Coordinates of C-alpha atoms in Angstrom, one line a residue:
M128 CA -98.4 -24.4 103.9
R129 CA -96.4 -21.5 105.0
K130 CA -93.3 -23.6 105.1
T131 CA -93.9 -24.7 101.5
N132 CA -94.3 -21.1 100.4
K133 CA -91.1 -20.1 102.1
T134 CA -89.2 -22.9 100.4
T135 CA -90.7 -22.0 97.1
S136 CA -89.7 -18.3 97.6
K137 CA -86.2 -19.4 98.5
N138 CA -85.8 -21.6 95.4
T139 CA -87.1 -18.8 93.2
K140 CA -84.5 -16.4 94.6
S141 CA -81.8 -19.0 94.1
K142 CA -82.8 -19.5 90.4
K143 CA -82.8 -15.8 89.8
T144 CA -79.3 -15.5 91.2
T145 CA -78.1 -18.4 89.1
S146 CA -79.8 -17.0 86.0
K147 CA -78.0 -13.7 86.6
R148 CA -74.6 -15.3 86.9
V149 CA -75.1 -17.4 83.7
A150 CA -76.1 -14.2 81.8
K151 CA -73.0 -12.4 83.0
G152 CA -70.8 -15.3 82.1
A153 CA -72.4 -15.6 78.6
K154 CA -71.8 -11.8 78.0
T155 CA -68.1 -12.2 78.8
K156 CA -67.7 -15.1 76.3
A157 CA -69.5 -13.1 73.7
Q158 CA -67.2 -10.1 74.3
R159 CA -64.3 -12.5 73.8
R160 CA -65.7 -13.8 70.6
T161 CA -66.3 -10.3 69.2
R162 CA -63.0 -8.8 70.2
L163 CA -61.6 -6.8 67.3
K164 CA -58.6 -8.3 65.7
K165 CA -55.5 -6.0 66.0
I166 CA -53.8 -5.4 62.6
G167 CA -50.6 -3.5 62.3
I168 CA -49.9 -1.8 58.9
F169 CA -46.4 -0.8 57.9
G170 CA -46.1 0.8 54.5
G171 CA -43.1 2.2 52.5
T172 CA -41.1 1.8 49.4
F173 CA -38.7 -0.7 51.1
D174 CA -36.0 0.2 48.5
P175 CA -34.5 -1.9 49.9
I176 CA -35.8 -3.3 53.2
H177 CA -33.2 -3.0 55.9
Y178 CA -32.4 -3.6 59.6
G179 CA -34.1 -0.4 60.6
H180 CA -37.4 -1.7 59.2
L181 CA -37.0 -5.1 61.0
N182 CA -36.2 -3.4 64.3
S183 CA -39.4 -1.3 63.9
I184 CA -41.5 -4.4 63.2
E185 CA -40.1 -6.4 66.1
T186 CA -40.4 -3.6 68.6
L187 CA -44.0 -2.8 67.6
Q188 CA -45.0 -6.4 67.8
S189 CA -43.5 -6.7 71.3
A190 CA -45.1 -3.5 72.5
L191 CA -48.6 -3.8 71.0
K192 CA -49.2 -7.5 70.5
F193 CA -50.7 -7.4 67.1
D194 CA -52.7 -10.4 65.9
E195 CA -51.3 -9.8 62.4
F196 CA -48.9 -7.4 60.9
F197 CA -49.0 -6.3 57.3
V198 CA -46.0 -5.0 55.4
I199 CA -47.1 -3.2 52.3
P200 CA -44.5 -2.1 49.7
A201 CA -45.8 1.0 47.8
N202 CA -45.7 1.0 44.0
Q203 CA -44.9 4.7 43.8
N204 CA -44.8 7.2 46.6
P205 CA -46.7 10.3 45.5
L206 CA -44.5 12.6 47.6
R207 CA -41.3 11.5 45.9
V208 CA -39.7 12.4 42.5
N209 CA -39.3 9.3 40.4
S210 CA -35.9 7.8 40.8
R211 CA -34.1 4.9 39.2
T212 CA -34.6 2.3 41.9
A213 CA -35.6 -1.3 42.3
I214 CA -38.7 -2.4 40.5
G215 CA -41.8 -3.4 42.4
D216 CA -41.4 -7.2 42.1
Q217 CA -37.8 -6.9 43.3
R218 CA -38.9 -4.9 46.4
L219 CA -41.6 -7.4 47.1
E220 CA -39.2 -10.3 46.8
M221 CA -36.6 -8.6 49.1
A222 CA -39.3 -7.9 51.7
Q223 CA -40.5 -11.5 51.6
L224 CA -36.9 -12.8 51.9
A225 CA -36.1 -10.5 54.8
L226 CA -39.2 -11.6 56.7
S227 CA -39.0 -15.3 56.0
D228 CA -37.9 -16.2 59.5
Q229 CA -41.1 -17.9 60.8
E230 CA -39.9 -17.9 64.4
R231 CA -39.4 -14.1 64.5
F232 CA -42.1 -13.0 62.0
S233 CA -44.7 -15.7 62.3
N234 CA -47.7 -13.3 61.9
V235 CA -46.0 -10.8 59.6
H236 CA -47.3 -10.9 56.0
V237 CA -46.1 -9.0 53.0
L238 CA -49.1 -7.7 51.0
T239 CA -48.8 -7.3 47.2
D240 CA -51.9 -5.0 46.9
E241 CA -50.2 -1.7 46.0
I242 CA -47.6 -3.2 43.7
E243 CA -50.3 -5.1 41.8
R244 CA -52.6 -2.1 41.6
G245 CA -49.8 0.0 40.1
G246 CA -49.7 3.8 39.7
L247 CA -49.4 6.1 42.7
S248 CA -49.9 4.5 46.1
Y249 CA -52.3 6.2 48.5
T250 CA -52.7 4.9 52.0
A251 CA -56.3 6.0 52.2
E252 CA -57.2 3.8 49.3
T253 CA -55.4 0.9 50.7
L254 CA -57.1 1.3 54.1
R255 CA -60.5 1.5 52.4
R256 CA -59.9 -1.8 50.7
L257 CA -58.6 -3.5 53.8
T258 CA -61.5 -2.4 56.0
S259 CA -63.9 -3.7 53.4
R260 CA -62.1 -7.0 53.0
L261 CA -61.5 -7.6 56.7
P262 CA -64.5 -6.6 58.8
G263 CA -64.1 -7.0 62.6
C264 CA -60.5 -5.7 62.6
E265 CA -59.0 -2.7 64.2
F266 CA -56.2 -1.2 62.1
Y267 CA -53.0 0.5 63.4
L268 CA -51.0 2.5 60.8
C269 CA -47.4 2.6 61.8
M270 CA -45.0 5.3 60.6
G271 CA -41.9 7.2 61.6
A272 CA -41.8 10.5 63.4
D273 CA -40.5 12.2 60.2
Q274 CA -43.8 11.4 58.4
L275 CA -45.8 13.1 61.2
N276 CA -44.7 16.6 60.1
V277 CA -46.0 16.1 56.5
F278 CA -49.0 13.8 57.2
D279 CA -51.5 16.5 56.4
R280 CA -50.1 16.5 52.9
W281 CA -51.2 12.9 52.4
R282 CA -54.3 12.4 50.3
D283 CA -57.5 12.2 52.4
Y284 CA -55.5 12.2 55.6
R285 CA -58.6 12.9 57.6
K286 CA -60.2 9.7 56.1
I287 CA -57.1 7.8 57.2
L288 CA -57.7 9.1 60.8
S289 CA -61.3 7.7 60.6
L290 CA -60.2 4.3 59.4
S291 CA -57.1 3.6 61.4
N292 CA -55.3 4.4 64.7
L293 CA -51.8 5.9 64.3
I294 CA -48.6 4.5 65.8
I295 CA -45.6 6.9 65.6
T296 CA -42.1 5.6 66.1
T297 CA -38.9 7.5 66.8
R298 CA -36.5 8.1 64.0
P299 CA -32.8 9.1 64.2
G300 CA -32.6 12.9 64.0
H301 CA -36.3 13.4 64.8
E302 CA -37.5 14.2 68.3
I303 CA -40.9 13.3 69.5
A304 CA -42.9 16.0 71.4
T305 CA -44.2 15.0 74.8
S306 CA -46.7 17.9 75.1
K307 CA -49.6 18.8 72.9
S308 CA -48.1 22.3 72.1
G309 CA -45.0 20.6 70.6
L310 CA -47.0 18.5 68.1
P311 CA -47.6 19.6 64.5
A312 CA -50.5 22.2 64.1
W313 CA -52.7 19.8 62.0
L314 CA -52.5 17.1 64.8
Q315 CA -53.3 19.6 67.6
D316 CA -56.5 20.4 65.6
E317 CA -57.4 16.7 65.4
L318 CA -56.9 15.8 69.0
K319 CA -59.6 15.5 71.7
S320 CA -57.0 14.9 74.4
F321 CA -53.3 14.1 74.8
R322 CA -51.3 12.6 77.6
Y323 CA -48.0 11.3 76.3
P324 CA -47.6 8.8 74.9
I325 CA -51.2 8.4 73.9
G326 CA -53.7 10.8 72.4
K327 CA -57.4 10.5 71.6
L328 CA -58.4 11.8 68.1
K329 CA -61.7 13.5 67.3
T330 CA -62.5 10.4 65.1
N331 CA -62.4 8.3 68.3
K332 CA -59.2 6.6 67.0
T333 CA -56.0 6.9 69.0
I334 CA -52.4 8.1 68.3
R335 CA -49.6 6.4 70.2
F336 CA -45.9 7.2 70.3
V337 CA -43.4 4.3 70.6
S338 CA -39.7 4.7 71.3
L339 CA -37.4 2.4 69.3
N340 CA -33.8 1.5 70.0
D341 CA -33.1 3.4 66.8
I342 CA -30.8 1.9 64.1
D343 CA -29.4 4.7 62.0
V344 CA -29.6 3.3 58.5
S345 CA -31.3 4.6 55.4
A346 CA -32.2 3.0 52.1
S347 CA -30.5 5.8 50.1
E348 CA -27.3 5.1 52.0
I349 CA -27.5 1.5 51.0
R350 CA -28.2 2.3 47.4
R351 CA -25.2 4.6 47.3
K352 CA -22.9 2.1 48.8
V353 CA -24.0 -0.7 46.5
R354 CA -23.4 1.5 43.4
H355 CA -19.9 2.2 44.7
G356 CA -19.1 -1.4 45.4
E357 CA -19.2 -1.1 49.2
S358 CA -20.4 -3.8 51.5
V359 CA -23.9 -3.4 53.0
E360 CA -24.2 -6.7 54.9
H361 CA -24.3 -4.8 58.2
L362 CA -27.2 -2.6 56.9
T363 CA -29.7 -5.0 55.3
P364 CA -30.5 -8.7 55.3
V365 CA -30.8 -8.8 51.5
A366 CA -27.2 -7.7 50.7
N367 CA -26.5 -10.8 48.7
Y368 CA -29.7 -10.4 46.7
L369 CA -28.7 -6.9 45.8
V370 CA -25.4 -8.1 44.4
E371 CA -26.7 -11.2 42.7
H372 CA -29.5 -9.4 40.9
K373 CA -27.5 -6.2 40.3
V374 CA -30.4 -4.2 41.7
Y375 CA -28.5 -0.9 42.0
A376 CA -25.8 -1.4 39.4
P377 CA -24.8 1.8 37.7
E378 CA -26.6 2.3 34.4
D379 CA -24.8 3.0 31.2
R380 CA -23.5 6.5 31.0
K381 CA -26.2 8.6 29.2
I382 CA -24.6 12.0 29.8
D383 CA -21.5 12.7 27.8
D384 CA -20.6 16.0 29.5
Y385 CA -21.7 16.4 33.1
R386 CA -20.4 20.0 33.2
E387 CA -22.9 20.9 30.5
F388 CA -25.6 18.8 32.3
A389 CA -24.9 20.8 35.5
K390 CA -25.4 24.1 33.5
F391 CA -28.7 22.6 32.0
C392 CA -30.1 21.8 35.5
A393 CA -29.0 25.2 36.8
K394 CA -30.8 26.9 33.9
I395 CA -34.0 25.0 34.7
A396 CA -33.8 26.2 38.3
I397 CA -33.2 29.8 37.2
D398 CA -36.1 29.7 34.7
R399 CA -38.4 28.4 37.5
G400 CA -37.5 31.3 39.8
A401 CA -34.8 29.9 42.0
L402 CA -32.6 32.3 43.8
N403 CA -28.8 32.5 44.1
V404 CA -28.2 29.5 41.7
Q405 CA -24.5 28.4 41.7
A406 CA -22.7 25.5 40.0
Y407 CA -19.3 24.0 40.9
D408 CA -16.7 21.8 39.3
L409 CA -15.6 19.5 42.1
R410 CA -13.1 17.4 40.3
Q411 CA -10.1 19.0 41.9
I412 CA -11.3 18.5 45.5
A413 CA -12.4 15.4 47.4
Q414 CA -16.2 15.2 47.1
P415 CA -18.7 12.4 46.4
S416 CA -19.6 13.9 43.0
E417 CA -17.8 15.6 40.1
F418 CA -20.2 18.5 39.8
T419 CA -22.8 20.2 42.0
V420 CA -25.6 22.8 41.7
V421 CA -27.0 24.6 44.6
A422 CA -30.2 26.8 44.6
T423 CA -32.7 28.4 46.9
G424 CA -36.5 28.1 46.9
T425 CA -38.7 30.8 48.3
S426 CA -40.9 28.3 50.1
A427 CA -41.1 24.6 50.8
R428 CA -43.6 24.2 48.0
H429 CA -41.3 26.2 45.6
T430 CA -38.3 24.1 46.7
R431 CA -40.2 20.9 45.9
G432 CA -41.4 22.3 42.6
L433 CA -37.9 23.2 41.5
C434 CA -36.7 19.6 42.1
E435 CA -39.6 18.1 40.3
S436 CA -39.1 20.5 37.3
I437 CA -35.4 19.6 37.1
A438 CA -36.1 15.8 37.2
K439 CA -38.8 16.1 34.6
E440 CA -36.7 18.1 32.1
A441 CA -33.7 15.8 32.6
R442 CA -35.9 12.8 32.0
D443 CA -37.5 14.4 28.9
N444 CA -34.3 15.6 27.4
F445 CA -31.7 13.0 28.4
D446 CA -33.8 9.9 29.4
I447 CA -32.2 9.9 32.8
F448 CA -33.7 9.5 36.2
P449 CA -32.1 10.5 39.6
L450 CA -30.3 7.7 41.4
S451 CA -32.1 9.0 44.5
T452 CA -33.9 12.0 46.1
E453 CA -33.7 12.9 49.7
G454 CA -35.7 15.5 51.8
L455 CA -38.5 16.0 49.4
Q456 CA -41.3 15.5 51.9
E457 CA -40.3 18.3 54.2
S458 CA -38.6 20.3 51.3
R459 CA -36.2 22.2 53.6
W460 CA -33.1 20.7 52.0
V461 CA -33.7 18.5 49.0
I462 CA -30.9 16.5 47.3
V463 CA -31.3 15.2 43.8
D464 CA -28.5 12.7 43.0
Y465 CA -27.4 12.0 39.5
G466 CA -24.2 10.3 40.5
H467 CA -21.6 12.6 38.8
L468 CA -23.9 15.5 39.6
I469 CA -25.6 16.3 42.9
I470 CA -28.2 19.1 43.1
H471 CA -29.0 20.8 46.4
V472 CA -32.1 22.9 46.7
F473 CA -32.7 24.7 50.0
F474 CA -35.4 26.7 51.6
D475 CA -33.5 30.0 52.1
Y476 CA -32.9 30.1 55.9
V477 CA -31.8 26.5 55.8
R478 CA -29.1 27.3 53.2
N479 CA -27.8 30.1 55.4
E480 CA -27.8 27.7 58.4
Y481 CA -25.8 24.9 56.8
R482 CA -23.4 27.1 54.7
I483 CA -22.8 24.2 52.4
E484 CA -20.8 26.3 49.9
D485 CA -18.0 26.4 52.5
L486 CA -17.3 22.7 51.5
W487 CA -16.5 23.8 48.0
A488 CA -14.2 26.7 48.8
G489 CA -11.4 25.1 46.7
A490 CA -13.6 24.3 43.7
S491 CA -14.0 26.3 40.5
R492 CA -17.3 27.9 39.9
I493 CA -19.1 27.3 36.6
E494 CA -20.2 30.4 34.9
L495 CA -24.0 30.5 34.4
K496 CA -25.9 32.7 32.0

């Protein structure tokens, strides 16, 4: 009798041990089934997509092992002045063409959401829709280091931080801080902890810095080269598309007298409170444009406002858009390019730093009222 009881006790113990092991194994499988799918998001105008973009995508895929990677061309960037650029359908088609190599980009998808929605493109809105449409996914918003300094100007940026992790990549000319004190003030306020290259946000999302083997190429450089008939095959995989579809071909000349147009733009800047406004006729010296206007804003906001006002008045009065704008997000040195006329608007200390007027020492100054 005692022997039987001992055996029964031993068997019971054995069953409990087995049961515990099964439960542990089952939990591990459940965890695997419920693992959040990692989704990388890479937005931008892609006007046009170029090898710098492809380098970013491949490096991020290799470093972070995303299950899927979404490339999302914006319809219109709210932090840029409207320029005469490729239409949305062309930018979508170019992105799809550049990413069509299934071996290299098998899990990369070009989403049409923002182009189809039209209007201004806001990342927070796109993330809201994606999180609703794709439950069980963890999102990682990928952007360049240049965007980090102006991220707090994005609409609902704190909402973005609650919906997505951030991946910040290096960019030519932009250094990445390796200590918390070197990060933008808005980011320092949002961090729980930071140990380079990873930080924990107060939203319980993360921010991670990724170094790229940077390729120094910009979309504005490509557009300029195409308009001047220069080859861009070494800069973008869609060089043939740009030529065949005449994407950035110069438009018919809408300005009869660019000297008068320079004076018109200078007057707009003066009327809006710009300081030390100067205009130059550059036709006697070797410069990329025939005329230029340079002005100073009293703040980054004022500098941006000056450029927006000039672009609006030029559009309303001459039905002309800039070929491109550069530097508008940080608004330290903004360039508005009309081809024959290039406008430079500086935040004051930056103008003193670069002394750009020295380049035009041999040019004749245009008298302004």
